[in-house]
Coordinates of C-alpha atoms in Angstrom, one line a residue:
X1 CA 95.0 4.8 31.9
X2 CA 96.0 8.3 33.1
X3 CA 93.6 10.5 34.6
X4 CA 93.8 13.8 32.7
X5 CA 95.3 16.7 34.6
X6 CA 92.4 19.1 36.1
X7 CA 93.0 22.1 35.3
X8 CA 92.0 25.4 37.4
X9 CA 93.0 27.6 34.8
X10 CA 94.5 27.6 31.6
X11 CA 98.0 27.3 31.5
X12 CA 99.7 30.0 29.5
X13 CA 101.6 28.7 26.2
X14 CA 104.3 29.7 24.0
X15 CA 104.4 28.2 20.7
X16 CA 107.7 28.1 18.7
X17 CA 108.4 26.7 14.9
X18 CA 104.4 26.2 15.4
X19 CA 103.6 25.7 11.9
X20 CA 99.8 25.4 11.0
X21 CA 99.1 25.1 14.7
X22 CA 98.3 20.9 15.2
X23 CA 100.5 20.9 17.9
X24 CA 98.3 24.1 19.6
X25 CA 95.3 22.9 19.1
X26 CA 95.9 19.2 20.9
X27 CA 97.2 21.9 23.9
X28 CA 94.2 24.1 23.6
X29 CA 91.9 21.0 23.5
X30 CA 93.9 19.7 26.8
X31 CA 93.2 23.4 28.5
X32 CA 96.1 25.4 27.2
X33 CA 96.4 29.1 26.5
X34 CA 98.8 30.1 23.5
X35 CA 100.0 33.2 24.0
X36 CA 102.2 33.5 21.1
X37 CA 103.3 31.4 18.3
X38 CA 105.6 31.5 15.9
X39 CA 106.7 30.7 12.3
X40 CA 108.5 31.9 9.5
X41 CA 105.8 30.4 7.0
X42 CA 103.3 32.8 5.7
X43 CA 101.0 30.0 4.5
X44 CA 101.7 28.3 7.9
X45 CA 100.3 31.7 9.4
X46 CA 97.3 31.7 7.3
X47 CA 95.9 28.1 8.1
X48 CA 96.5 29.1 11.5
X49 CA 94.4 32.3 11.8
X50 CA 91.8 30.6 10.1
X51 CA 91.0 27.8 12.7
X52 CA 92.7 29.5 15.7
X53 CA 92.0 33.1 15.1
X54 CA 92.9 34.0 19.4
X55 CA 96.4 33.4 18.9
X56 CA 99.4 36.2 18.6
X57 CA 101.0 34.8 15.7
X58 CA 104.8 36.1 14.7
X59 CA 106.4 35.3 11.5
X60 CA 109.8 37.4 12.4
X61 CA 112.6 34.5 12.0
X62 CA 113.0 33.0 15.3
X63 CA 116.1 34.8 16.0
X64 CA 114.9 38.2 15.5
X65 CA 112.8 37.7 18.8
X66 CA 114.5 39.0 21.7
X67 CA 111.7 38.9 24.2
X68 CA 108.9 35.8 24.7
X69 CA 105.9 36.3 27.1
X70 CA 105.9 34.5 30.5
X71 CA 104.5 31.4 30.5
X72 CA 103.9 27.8 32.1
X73 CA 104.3 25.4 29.1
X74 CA 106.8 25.9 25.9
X75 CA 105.8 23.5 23.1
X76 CA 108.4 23.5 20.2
X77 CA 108.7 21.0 16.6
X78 CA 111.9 22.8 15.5
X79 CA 113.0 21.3 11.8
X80 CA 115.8 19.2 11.3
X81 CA 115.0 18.3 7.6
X82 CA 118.6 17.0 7.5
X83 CA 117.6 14.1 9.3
X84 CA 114.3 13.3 7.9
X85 CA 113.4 10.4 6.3
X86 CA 111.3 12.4 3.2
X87 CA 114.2 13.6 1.1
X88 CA 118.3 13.5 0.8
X89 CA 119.6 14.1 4.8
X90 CA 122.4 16.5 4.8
X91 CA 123.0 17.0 8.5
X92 CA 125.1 20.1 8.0
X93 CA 122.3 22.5 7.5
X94 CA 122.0 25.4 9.7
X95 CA 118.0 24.5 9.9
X96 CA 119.6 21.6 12.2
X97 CA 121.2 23.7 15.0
X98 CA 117.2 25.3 15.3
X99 CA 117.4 23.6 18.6
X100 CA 119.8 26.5 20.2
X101 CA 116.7 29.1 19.6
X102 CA 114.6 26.6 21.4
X103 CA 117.1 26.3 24.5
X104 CA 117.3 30.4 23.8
X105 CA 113.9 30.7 24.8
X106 CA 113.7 28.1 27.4
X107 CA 116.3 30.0 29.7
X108 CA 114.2 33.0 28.9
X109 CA 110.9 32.1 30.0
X110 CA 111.9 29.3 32.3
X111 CA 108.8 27.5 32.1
X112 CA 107.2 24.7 34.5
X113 CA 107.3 22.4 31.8
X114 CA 108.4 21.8 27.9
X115 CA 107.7 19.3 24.9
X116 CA 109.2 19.2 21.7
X117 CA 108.3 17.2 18.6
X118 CA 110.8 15.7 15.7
X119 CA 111.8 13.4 13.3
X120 CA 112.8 9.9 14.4
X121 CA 115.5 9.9 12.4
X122 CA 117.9 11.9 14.9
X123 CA 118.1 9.2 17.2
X124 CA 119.8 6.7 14.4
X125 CA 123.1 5.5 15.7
X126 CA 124.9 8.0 13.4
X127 CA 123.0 10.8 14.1
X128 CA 122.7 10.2 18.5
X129 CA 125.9 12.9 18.7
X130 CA 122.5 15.8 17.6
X131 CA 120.3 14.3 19.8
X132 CA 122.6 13.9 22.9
X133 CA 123.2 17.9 22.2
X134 CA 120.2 19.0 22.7
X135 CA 119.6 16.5 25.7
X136 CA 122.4 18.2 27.6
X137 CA 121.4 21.4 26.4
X138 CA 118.2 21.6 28.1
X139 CA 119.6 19.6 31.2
X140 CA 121.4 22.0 31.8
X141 CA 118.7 25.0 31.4
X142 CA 117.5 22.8 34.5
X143 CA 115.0 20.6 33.5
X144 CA 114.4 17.0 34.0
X145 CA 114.4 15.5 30.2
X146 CA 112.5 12.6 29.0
X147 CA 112.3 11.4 25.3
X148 CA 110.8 8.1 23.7
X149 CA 109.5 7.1 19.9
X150 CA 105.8 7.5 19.5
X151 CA 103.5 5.7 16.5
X152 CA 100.9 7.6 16.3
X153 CA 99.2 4.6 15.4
X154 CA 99.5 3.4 18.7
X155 CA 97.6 6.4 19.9
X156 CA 94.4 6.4 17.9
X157 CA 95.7 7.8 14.8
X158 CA 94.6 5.9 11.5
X159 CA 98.6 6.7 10.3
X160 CA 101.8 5.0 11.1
X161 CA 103.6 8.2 12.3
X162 CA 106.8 7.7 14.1
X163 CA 108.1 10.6 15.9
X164 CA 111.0 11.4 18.7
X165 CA 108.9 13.4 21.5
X166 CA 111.2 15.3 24.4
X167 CA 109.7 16.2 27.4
X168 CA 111.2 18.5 29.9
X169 CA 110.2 19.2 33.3
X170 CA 112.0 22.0 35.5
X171 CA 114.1 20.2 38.1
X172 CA 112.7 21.9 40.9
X173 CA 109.5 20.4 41.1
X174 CA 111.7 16.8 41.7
X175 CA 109.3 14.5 39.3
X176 CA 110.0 13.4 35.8
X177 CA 107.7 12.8 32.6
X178 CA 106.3 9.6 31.8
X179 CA 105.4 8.7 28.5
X180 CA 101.2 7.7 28.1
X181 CA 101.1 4.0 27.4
X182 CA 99.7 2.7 23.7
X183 CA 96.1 2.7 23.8
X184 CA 95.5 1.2 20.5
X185 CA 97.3 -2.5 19.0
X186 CA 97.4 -6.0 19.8
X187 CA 95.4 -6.5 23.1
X188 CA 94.0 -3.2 23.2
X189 CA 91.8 -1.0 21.2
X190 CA 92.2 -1.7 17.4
X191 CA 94.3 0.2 15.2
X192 CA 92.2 2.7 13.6
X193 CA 91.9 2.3 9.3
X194 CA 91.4 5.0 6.4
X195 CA 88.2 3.8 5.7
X196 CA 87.2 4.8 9.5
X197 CA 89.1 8.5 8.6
X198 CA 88.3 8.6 4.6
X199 CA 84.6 7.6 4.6
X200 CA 82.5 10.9 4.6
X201 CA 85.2 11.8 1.8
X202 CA 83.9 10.2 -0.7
X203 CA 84.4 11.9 -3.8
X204 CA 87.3 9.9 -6.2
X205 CA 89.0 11.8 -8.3
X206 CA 88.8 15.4 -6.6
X207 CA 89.5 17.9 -8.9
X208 CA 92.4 20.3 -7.8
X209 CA 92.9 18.9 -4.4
X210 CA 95.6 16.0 -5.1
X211 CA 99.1 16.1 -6.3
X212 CA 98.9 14.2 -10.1
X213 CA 102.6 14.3 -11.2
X214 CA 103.6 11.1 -12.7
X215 CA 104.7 8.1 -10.0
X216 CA 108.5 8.2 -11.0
X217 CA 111.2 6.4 -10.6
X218 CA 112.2 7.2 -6.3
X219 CA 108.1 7.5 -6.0
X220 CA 108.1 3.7 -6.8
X221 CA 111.4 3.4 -4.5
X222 CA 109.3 1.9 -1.6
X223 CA 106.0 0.6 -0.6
X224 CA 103.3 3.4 -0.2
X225 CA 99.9 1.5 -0.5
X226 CA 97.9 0.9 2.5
X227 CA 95.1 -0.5 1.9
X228 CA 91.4 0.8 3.3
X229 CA 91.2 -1.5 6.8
X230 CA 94.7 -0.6 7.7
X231 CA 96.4 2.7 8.8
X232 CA 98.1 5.2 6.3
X233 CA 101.7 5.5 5.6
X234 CA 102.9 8.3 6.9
X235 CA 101.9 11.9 6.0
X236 CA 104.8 14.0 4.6
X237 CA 105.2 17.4 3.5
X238 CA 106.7 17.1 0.1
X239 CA 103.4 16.8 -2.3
X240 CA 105.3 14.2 -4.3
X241 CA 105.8 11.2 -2.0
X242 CA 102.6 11.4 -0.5
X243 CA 101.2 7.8 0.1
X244 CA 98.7 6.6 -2.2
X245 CA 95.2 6.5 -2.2
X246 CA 93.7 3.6 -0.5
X247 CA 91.5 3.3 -3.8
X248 CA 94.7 2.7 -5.7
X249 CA 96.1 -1.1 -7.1
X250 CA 98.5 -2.0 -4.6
X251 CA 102.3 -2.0 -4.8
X252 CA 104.2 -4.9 -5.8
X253 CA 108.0 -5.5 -4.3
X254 CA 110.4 -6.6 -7.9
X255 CA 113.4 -5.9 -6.5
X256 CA 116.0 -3.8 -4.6
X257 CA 114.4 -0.5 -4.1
X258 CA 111.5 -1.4 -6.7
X259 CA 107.6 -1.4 -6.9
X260 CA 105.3 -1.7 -9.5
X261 CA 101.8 -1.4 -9.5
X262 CA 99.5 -5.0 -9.5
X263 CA 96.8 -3.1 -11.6
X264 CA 96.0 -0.1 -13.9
X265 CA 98.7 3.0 -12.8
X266 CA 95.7 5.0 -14.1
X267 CA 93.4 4.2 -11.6
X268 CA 95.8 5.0 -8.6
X269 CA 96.2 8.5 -7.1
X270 CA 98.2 10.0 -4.3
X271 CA 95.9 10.9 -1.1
X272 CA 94.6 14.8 -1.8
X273 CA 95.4 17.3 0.8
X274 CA 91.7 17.2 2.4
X275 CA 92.8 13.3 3.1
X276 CA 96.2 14.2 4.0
X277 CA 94.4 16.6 6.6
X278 CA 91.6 14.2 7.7
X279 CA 94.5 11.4 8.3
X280 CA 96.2 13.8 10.7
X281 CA 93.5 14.7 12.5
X282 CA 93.1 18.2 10.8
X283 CA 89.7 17.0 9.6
X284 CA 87.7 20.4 9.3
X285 CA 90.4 22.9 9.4
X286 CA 90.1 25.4 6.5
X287 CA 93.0 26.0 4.2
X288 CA 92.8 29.3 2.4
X289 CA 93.5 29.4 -0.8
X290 CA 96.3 32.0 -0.3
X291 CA 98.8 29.7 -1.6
X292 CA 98.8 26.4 -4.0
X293 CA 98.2 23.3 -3.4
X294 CA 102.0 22.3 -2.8
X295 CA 102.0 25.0 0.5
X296 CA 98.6 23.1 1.7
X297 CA 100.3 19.4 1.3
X298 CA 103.1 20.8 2.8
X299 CA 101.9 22.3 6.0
X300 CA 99.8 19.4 6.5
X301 CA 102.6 17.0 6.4
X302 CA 104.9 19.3 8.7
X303 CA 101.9 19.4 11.4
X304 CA 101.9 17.2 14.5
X305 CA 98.6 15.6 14.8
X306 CA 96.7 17.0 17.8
X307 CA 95.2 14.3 19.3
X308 CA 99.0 13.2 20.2
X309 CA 100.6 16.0 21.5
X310 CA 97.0 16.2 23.8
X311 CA 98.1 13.0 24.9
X312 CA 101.9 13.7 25.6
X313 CA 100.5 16.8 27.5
X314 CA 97.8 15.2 29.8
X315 CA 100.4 12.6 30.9
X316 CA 102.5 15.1 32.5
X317 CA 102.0 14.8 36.3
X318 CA 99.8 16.2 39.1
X319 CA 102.6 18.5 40.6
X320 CA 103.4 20.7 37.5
X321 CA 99.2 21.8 37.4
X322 CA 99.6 22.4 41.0

């Protein structure tokens, strides 16, 4: 296990494409600053002031901001929807070239160290040509790059979350980033369930707080039951395909692309946002009810969980804290 980086003083943050701040508060738990985040979602703004109220929060569109604060750490999770698993991927979009602002403010504030959080699916063999871009991108802003798949299950997360982390450190402190080793799975801790996560919420059918739109046809696509004593299927931002309630009858495989349920449809339900939250460790966090229940499920499933980007931070080593 890594010893966890002692920390004289807080290191000063900037937070870019921060959404509703789970990525911030895993760096403010680990001794972080954040000087200034930003996002062009309002609701994303308003979750965020109401757990992390200390924050400078921006929602000018990330190219509109022409100066960025010094600082020691840039943390980024810039979208490339067109390469994410939840929906149609169209690869084109300008939300893909995101990454240029990134590397934009990277050269700016030249920072000791930088992490960045996306979608696995950039790294599939005919999407490597977007990854590779931003690799030399920032290799050539000077920094040492890293970057390796991480299940948040592996990490103490009671949801299979698989995510491409990128790790930069600036090349003249002459080390490089080394990804924390799996603490949880076969030989090691155990995987942690929904029932562990779900417990204290106990209340079935919450009224309000879950997305009840009929389980169509692409809903029933794929397999999205876990049951209570394993982890969730992974959290996503669009209301619709959120995995189902652990409560639920469980899917049954009838063919190409088909499921159907083994017991009542009535008596299954999607996971309500609270869940959604508690599942990636937003357990607590308030959500104001300055937008409906779509922007809640959706800012939820666009967050990184804390505890992992914690962990991705505390592995960096001794020299950069130095």
């Amino acid at each position: 296990m890594l010893n966890k980086p002692i920390l004289t003083q807080p290191l000063k943050t900037v937070s870019l494409f921060t959404g509703c701040g789970g990525s911030d508060r895993g760096l403010i738990d680990a001794g972080c600053e954040i000087l200034m985040a930003n996002d062009i979602l309002a609701y994303a703004k308003d979750v965020y002031e109401a757990n992390l109220p200390e924050t400078d929060f921006k929602t000018d569109s990330i190219d509109q901001i022409k100066t960025f604060p010094a600082a020691d750490v840039l943390a980024g999770c810039y979208p490339c929807q067109g390469y994410c698993q939840g929906g149609a991927r169209d690869t084109g979009r300008k939300v893909n070239i995101l990454y240029r602002e990134f590397d934009r403010a990277l050269r700016k504030i030249r920072p000791k160290v930088f992490i960045v959080e996306n979608v696995s699916g950039m790294a599939r063999s005919d999407n490597r040509h977007f990854l590779d871009a931003q690799l030399i991108r920032f290799r050539l802003a000077g920094y040492r790059v890293t970057w390796d798949f991480i299940n948040a299950a592996e990490y103490g997360l009671a949801q299979e979350r698989r995510r491409i982390f990128i790790v930069g450190i600036r090349s003249d402190f002459g080390v490089k980033y080394q990804f924390p080793k799996p603490t949880h799975g076969p030989g090691l801790k155990p995987i942690k369930t929904q029932r562990e996560v779900l417990k204290h919420l106990k209340e079935e059918w919450p009224q309000s707080e879950f997305c009840d739109q009929d389980f169509h046809w692409y809903y029933l696509s794929r397999d999205r039951y876990r049951g209570w004593d394993e982890p969730s299927k992974t959290i996503l931002a669009n209301a619709r395909h959120m995995p189902l309630h652990p409560m639920s009858p469980s899917l049954k495989k009838i063919g190409t692309d088909q499921w159907v349920f083994e017991g009542d449809p009535k008596k299954a339900r999607r996971l309500s946002y609270k869940e959604a939250a508690a599942l990636q460790d937003l357990g607590g966090w308030k959500f104001p009810d300055t937008a409906g229940l779509m922007s809640k499920y959706k800012v939820i499933g666009n967050a990184v969980p804390p505890m992992i980007f914690r962990q991705i931070f505390e592995a960096l080593p001794e020299e950069v804290f130095s």
